[in-house]
C-alpha cells in the first residue's frame, strides 16, 4: 500500500461525526436562527403593575398635616400627644418598612413588605405598601394602640398607600 492509499483508508474509517469541515455557513446559519427566534418571541416583562407609580399629594387641600403647638396639648383616646406611640414608615425604592415604638423609643412591633409575603420586585409596588399598612394597623389594634404619631421618610411607590391604610377603619356594614 502506498502512503496516499493509507491516508485515504484512514479518512474513510473515521466516523463522519468526527470530521470537521472548514467554513462559516453553519455559524452564520445558527446566528440567523437565533435572530428569527428572538423576533418571534414576546418581550420579557420585568416587574409588575404599579412598580414605577408615584403619587403626589397637595398639602394645601389636605388641611393641617403637621402638628401645631395646640396639638401638643391635646389628648387622643385618653393619651396625651407627648405619650402617643410613634409609627415610623420608611419607604425605600424597593421596600416599605413600618415600625411602631412607644414614646420613649422601645419597639412595639415591626412589619415590612417582605414579611407580608411580597418577594423580589413585587415589594416595590403600591399594592405591597397598602398590604403592609393594613397589616401594621391590624397588629397595632390587637395591641390596643388606637392612635399614633406618624413619621414618614423616603420616596418609594408604596409611601402614600401605606399611610392611607393606617388610617381609621370604616364601621361594620349594617345587617338587616
Tab-separated table of C-alpha atoms in Angstrom:
chain	number	residue	atom	x	y	z
A	1	UNK	CA	0.000	0.000	0.000
A	2	UNK	CA	1.207	3.401	-0.811
A	3	UNK	CA	1.141	6.297	1.603
A	4	UNK	CA	-1.661	8.016	-0.293
A	5	UNK	CA	-3.904	4.961	-0.223
A	6	UNK	CA	-3.264	4.587	3.546
A	7	UNK	CA	-4.371	8.169	4.199
A	8	UNK	CA	-7.489	7.646	2.085
A	9	UNK	CA	-8.276	4.458	4.008
A	10	UNK	CA	-7.843	6.251	7.346
A	11	UNK	CA	-10.003	9.142	6.149
A	12	UNK	CA	-12.829	6.763	5.210
A	13	UNK	CA	-12.631	4.867	8.511
A	14	UNK	CA	-13.044	7.979	10.703
A	15	UNK	CA	-16.587	8.490	11.997
A	16	UNK	CA	-18.467	11.054	9.898
A	17	UNK	CA	-19.406	12.999	13.046
A	18	UNK	CA	-15.745	13.485	13.894
A	19	UNK	CA	-14.905	15.026	10.542
A	20	UNK	CA	-14.733	18.809	10.677
A	21	UNK	CA	-15.302	20.979	7.675
A	22	UNK	CA	-13.873	24.434	7.404
A	23	UNK	CA	-16.462	27.065	6.651
A	24	UNK	CA	-18.658	29.685	8.244
A	25	UNK	CA	-22.052	28.729	6.857
A	26	UNK	CA	-23.079	26.757	9.972
A	27	UNK	CA	-22.102	29.607	12.293
A	28	UNK	CA	-23.948	32.198	10.226
A	29	UNK	CA	-26.963	29.928	9.924
A	30	UNK	CA	-27.033	29.487	13.726
A	31	UNK	CA	-26.989	33.255	14.241
A	32	UNK	CA	-29.863	33.748	11.811
A	33	UNK	CA	-31.928	31.077	13.568
A	34	UNK	CA	-31.354	32.828	16.887
A	35	UNK	CA	-32.433	36.202	15.441
A	36	UNK	CA	-35.617	34.731	13.993
A	37	UNK	CA	-36.387	33.163	17.359
A	38	UNK	CA	-35.850	36.475	19.177
A	39	UNK	CA	-38.043	38.391	16.722
A	40	UNK	CA	-40.895	35.913	17.116
A	41	UNK	CA	-40.822	35.783	20.928
A	42	UNK	CA	-42.647	38.189	23.230
A	43	UNK	CA	-40.659	40.867	25.067
A	44	UNK	CA	-39.743	39.998	28.645
A	45	UNK	CA	-41.776	41.976	31.182
A	46	UNK	CA	-39.856	42.968	34.259
A	47	UNK	CA	-41.786	43.923	37.362
A	48	UNK	CA	-45.479	44.227	37.985
A	49	UNK	CA	-48.142	46.878	37.630
A	50	UNK	CA	-47.714	49.835	39.968
A	51	UNK	CA	-43.969	49.393	40.317
A	52	UNK	CA	-42.986	52.766	38.905
A	53	UNK	CA	-46.048	54.671	40.123
A	54	UNK	CA	-45.582	57.724	42.320
A	55	UNK	CA	-48.457	59.652	43.841
A	56	UNK	CA	-48.027	63.271	44.844
A	57	UNK	CA	-50.153	64.986	47.452
A	58	UNK	CA	-51.385	68.545	47.626
A	59	UNK	CA	-50.629	69.831	51.119
A	60	UNK	CA	-52.830	72.913	50.703
A	61	UNK	CA	-56.018	70.939	50.068
A	62	UNK	CA	-55.351	68.250	52.693
A	63	UNK	CA	-55.626	70.676	55.597
A	64	UNK	CA	-53.314	70.525	58.576
A	65	UNK	CA	-50.923	67.590	58.200
A	66	UNK	CA	-48.268	68.763	60.647
A	67	UNK	CA	-48.698	69.104	64.429
A	68	UNK	CA	-49.025	72.602	65.821
A	69	UNK	CA	-48.454	73.949	69.339
A	70	UNK	CA	-52.124	73.278	70.150
A	71	UNK	CA	-51.704	69.656	69.079
A	72	UNK	CA	-49.022	69.129	71.729
A	73	UNK	CA	-51.597	69.911	74.445
A	74	UNK	CA	-54.388	67.690	73.084
A	75	UNK	CA	-55.427	64.246	74.310
A	76	UNK	CA	-56.121	61.435	71.795
A	77	UNK	CA	-58.104	58.386	73.009
A	78	UNK	CA	-57.210	59.241	76.602
A	79	UNK	CA	-53.459	59.548	75.895
A	80	UNK	CA	-51.616	62.914	75.781
A	81	UNK	CA	-49.931	63.682	72.461
A	82	UNK	CA	-46.456	63.504	74.043
A	83	UNK	CA	-47.079	59.918	75.206
A	84	UNK	CA	-48.700	58.696	71.974
A	85	UNK	CA	-46.823	55.815	70.256
A	86	UNK	CA	-44.786	56.734	67.180
A	87	UNK	CA	-45.213	54.975	63.828
A	88	UNK	CA	-42.161	55.137	61.554
A	89	UNK	CA	-42.832	54.481	57.860
A	90	UNK	CA	-39.642	54.058	55.807
A	91	UNK	CA	-40.351	53.923	52.073
A	92	UNK	CA	-37.314	52.978	50.037
A	93	UNK	CA	-37.156	52.329	46.311
A	94	UNK	CA	-37.559	48.586	46.866
A	95	UNK	CA	-39.483	48.146	50.123
A	96	UNK	CA	-41.792	49.674	52.754
A	97	UNK	CA	-40.905	49.145	56.418
A	98	UNK	CA	-43.286	50.111	59.230
A	99	UNK	CA	-42.343	50.019	62.902
A	100	UNK	CA	-44.267	51.280	65.920
A	101	UNK	CA	-42.452	52.350	69.088
A	102	UNK	CA	-43.644	53.789	72.367
A	103	UNK	CA	-42.950	57.442	73.193
A	104	UNK	CA	-39.527	56.519	74.646
A	105	UNK	CA	-38.339	54.566	71.574
A	106	UNK	CA	-38.846	50.955	72.704
A	107	UNK	CA	-40.005	48.900	69.718
A	108	UNK	CA	-43.549	47.504	69.990
A	109	UNK	CA	-43.967	45.946	66.535
A	110	UNK	CA	-42.424	45.824	63.064
A	111	UNK	CA	-43.581	44.755	59.619
A	112	UNK	CA	-42.427	45.122	56.023
A	113	UNK	CA	-43.468	44.078	52.519
A	114	UNK	CA	-41.167	41.063	52.676
A	115	UNK	CA	-42.729	39.862	55.938
A	116	UNK	CA	-46.199	40.196	54.401
A	117	UNK	CA	-45.338	37.743	51.618
A	118	UNK	CA	-44.174	40.016	48.800
A	119	UNK	CA	-40.838	38.957	47.342
A	120	UNK	CA	-38.355	40.462	44.862
A	121	UNK	CA	-39.784	43.115	42.535
A	122	UNK	CA	-43.303	42.812	43.980
A	123	UNK	CA	-42.117	44.563	47.160
A	124	UNK	CA	-41.805	47.813	45.173
A	125	UNK	CA	-45.464	48.082	44.264
A	126	UNK	CA	-48.163	50.274	45.712
A	127	UNK	CA	-50.249	47.174	46.464
A	128	UNK	CA	-47.452	45.809	48.666
A	129	UNK	CA	-47.289	49.100	50.574
A	130	UNK	CA	-51.048	49.030	51.033
A	131	UNK	CA	-50.996	45.452	52.361
A	132	UNK	CA	-48.165	46.337	54.735
A	133	UNK	CA	-50.113	49.343	56.033
A	134	UNK	CA	-53.204	47.206	56.648
A	135	UNK	CA	-51.143	44.548	58.453
A	136	UNK	CA	-49.417	47.156	60.628
A	137	UNK	CA	-52.771	48.731	61.518
A	138	UNK	CA	-54.281	45.378	62.469
A	139	UNK	CA	-51.255	44.453	64.614
A	140	UNK	CA	-51.449	47.835	66.355
A	141	UNK	CA	-55.177	47.411	67.045
A	142	UNK	CA	-54.543	43.952	68.538
A	143	UNK	CA	-52.022	45.532	70.915
A	144	UNK	CA	-54.562	48.203	71.900
A	145	UNK	CA	-52.950	51.101	70.017
A	146	UNK	CA	-55.676	53.341	68.596
A	147	UNK	CA	-53.752	56.490	67.699
A	148	UNK	CA	-50.138	57.080	66.667
A	149	UNK	CA	-47.852	59.882	65.590
A	150	UNK	CA	-46.615	59.331	62.030
A	151	UNK	CA	-43.067	59.880	60.822
A	152	UNK	CA	-42.812	59.149	57.087
A	153	UNK	CA	-39.427	59.072	55.369
A	154	UNK	CA	-38.365	58.166	51.852
A	155	UNK	CA	-39.961	58.466	48.431
A	156	UNK	CA	-40.982	54.950	47.463
A	157	UNK	CA	-44.019	53.864	45.425
A	158	UNK	CA	-45.837	52.493	48.490
A	159	UNK	CA	-45.494	55.692	50.516
A	160	UNK	CA	-48.976	57.169	50.378
A	161	UNK	CA	-50.855	53.882	50.096
A	162	UNK	CA	-49.262	52.536	53.290
A	163	UNK	CA	-50.044	55.744	55.198
A	164	UNK	CA	-53.600	55.785	53.862
A	165	UNK	CA	-54.211	52.218	55.068
A	166	UNK	CA	-53.016	53.031	58.588
A	167	UNK	CA	-55.960	55.441	58.913
A	168	UNK	CA	-59.332	54.924	60.610
A	169	UNK	CA	-61.370	51.843	59.748
A	170	UNK	CA	-64.894	52.113	58.335
A	171	UNK	CA	-67.759	50.967	60.533
A	172	UNK	CA	-69.164	47.483	60.121
A	173	UNK	CA	-71.801	47.067	57.451
A	174	UNK	CA	-75.302	47.061	58.963
A	175	UNK	CA	-77.092	43.721	58.874
A	176	UNK	CA	-80.802	43.596	58.193
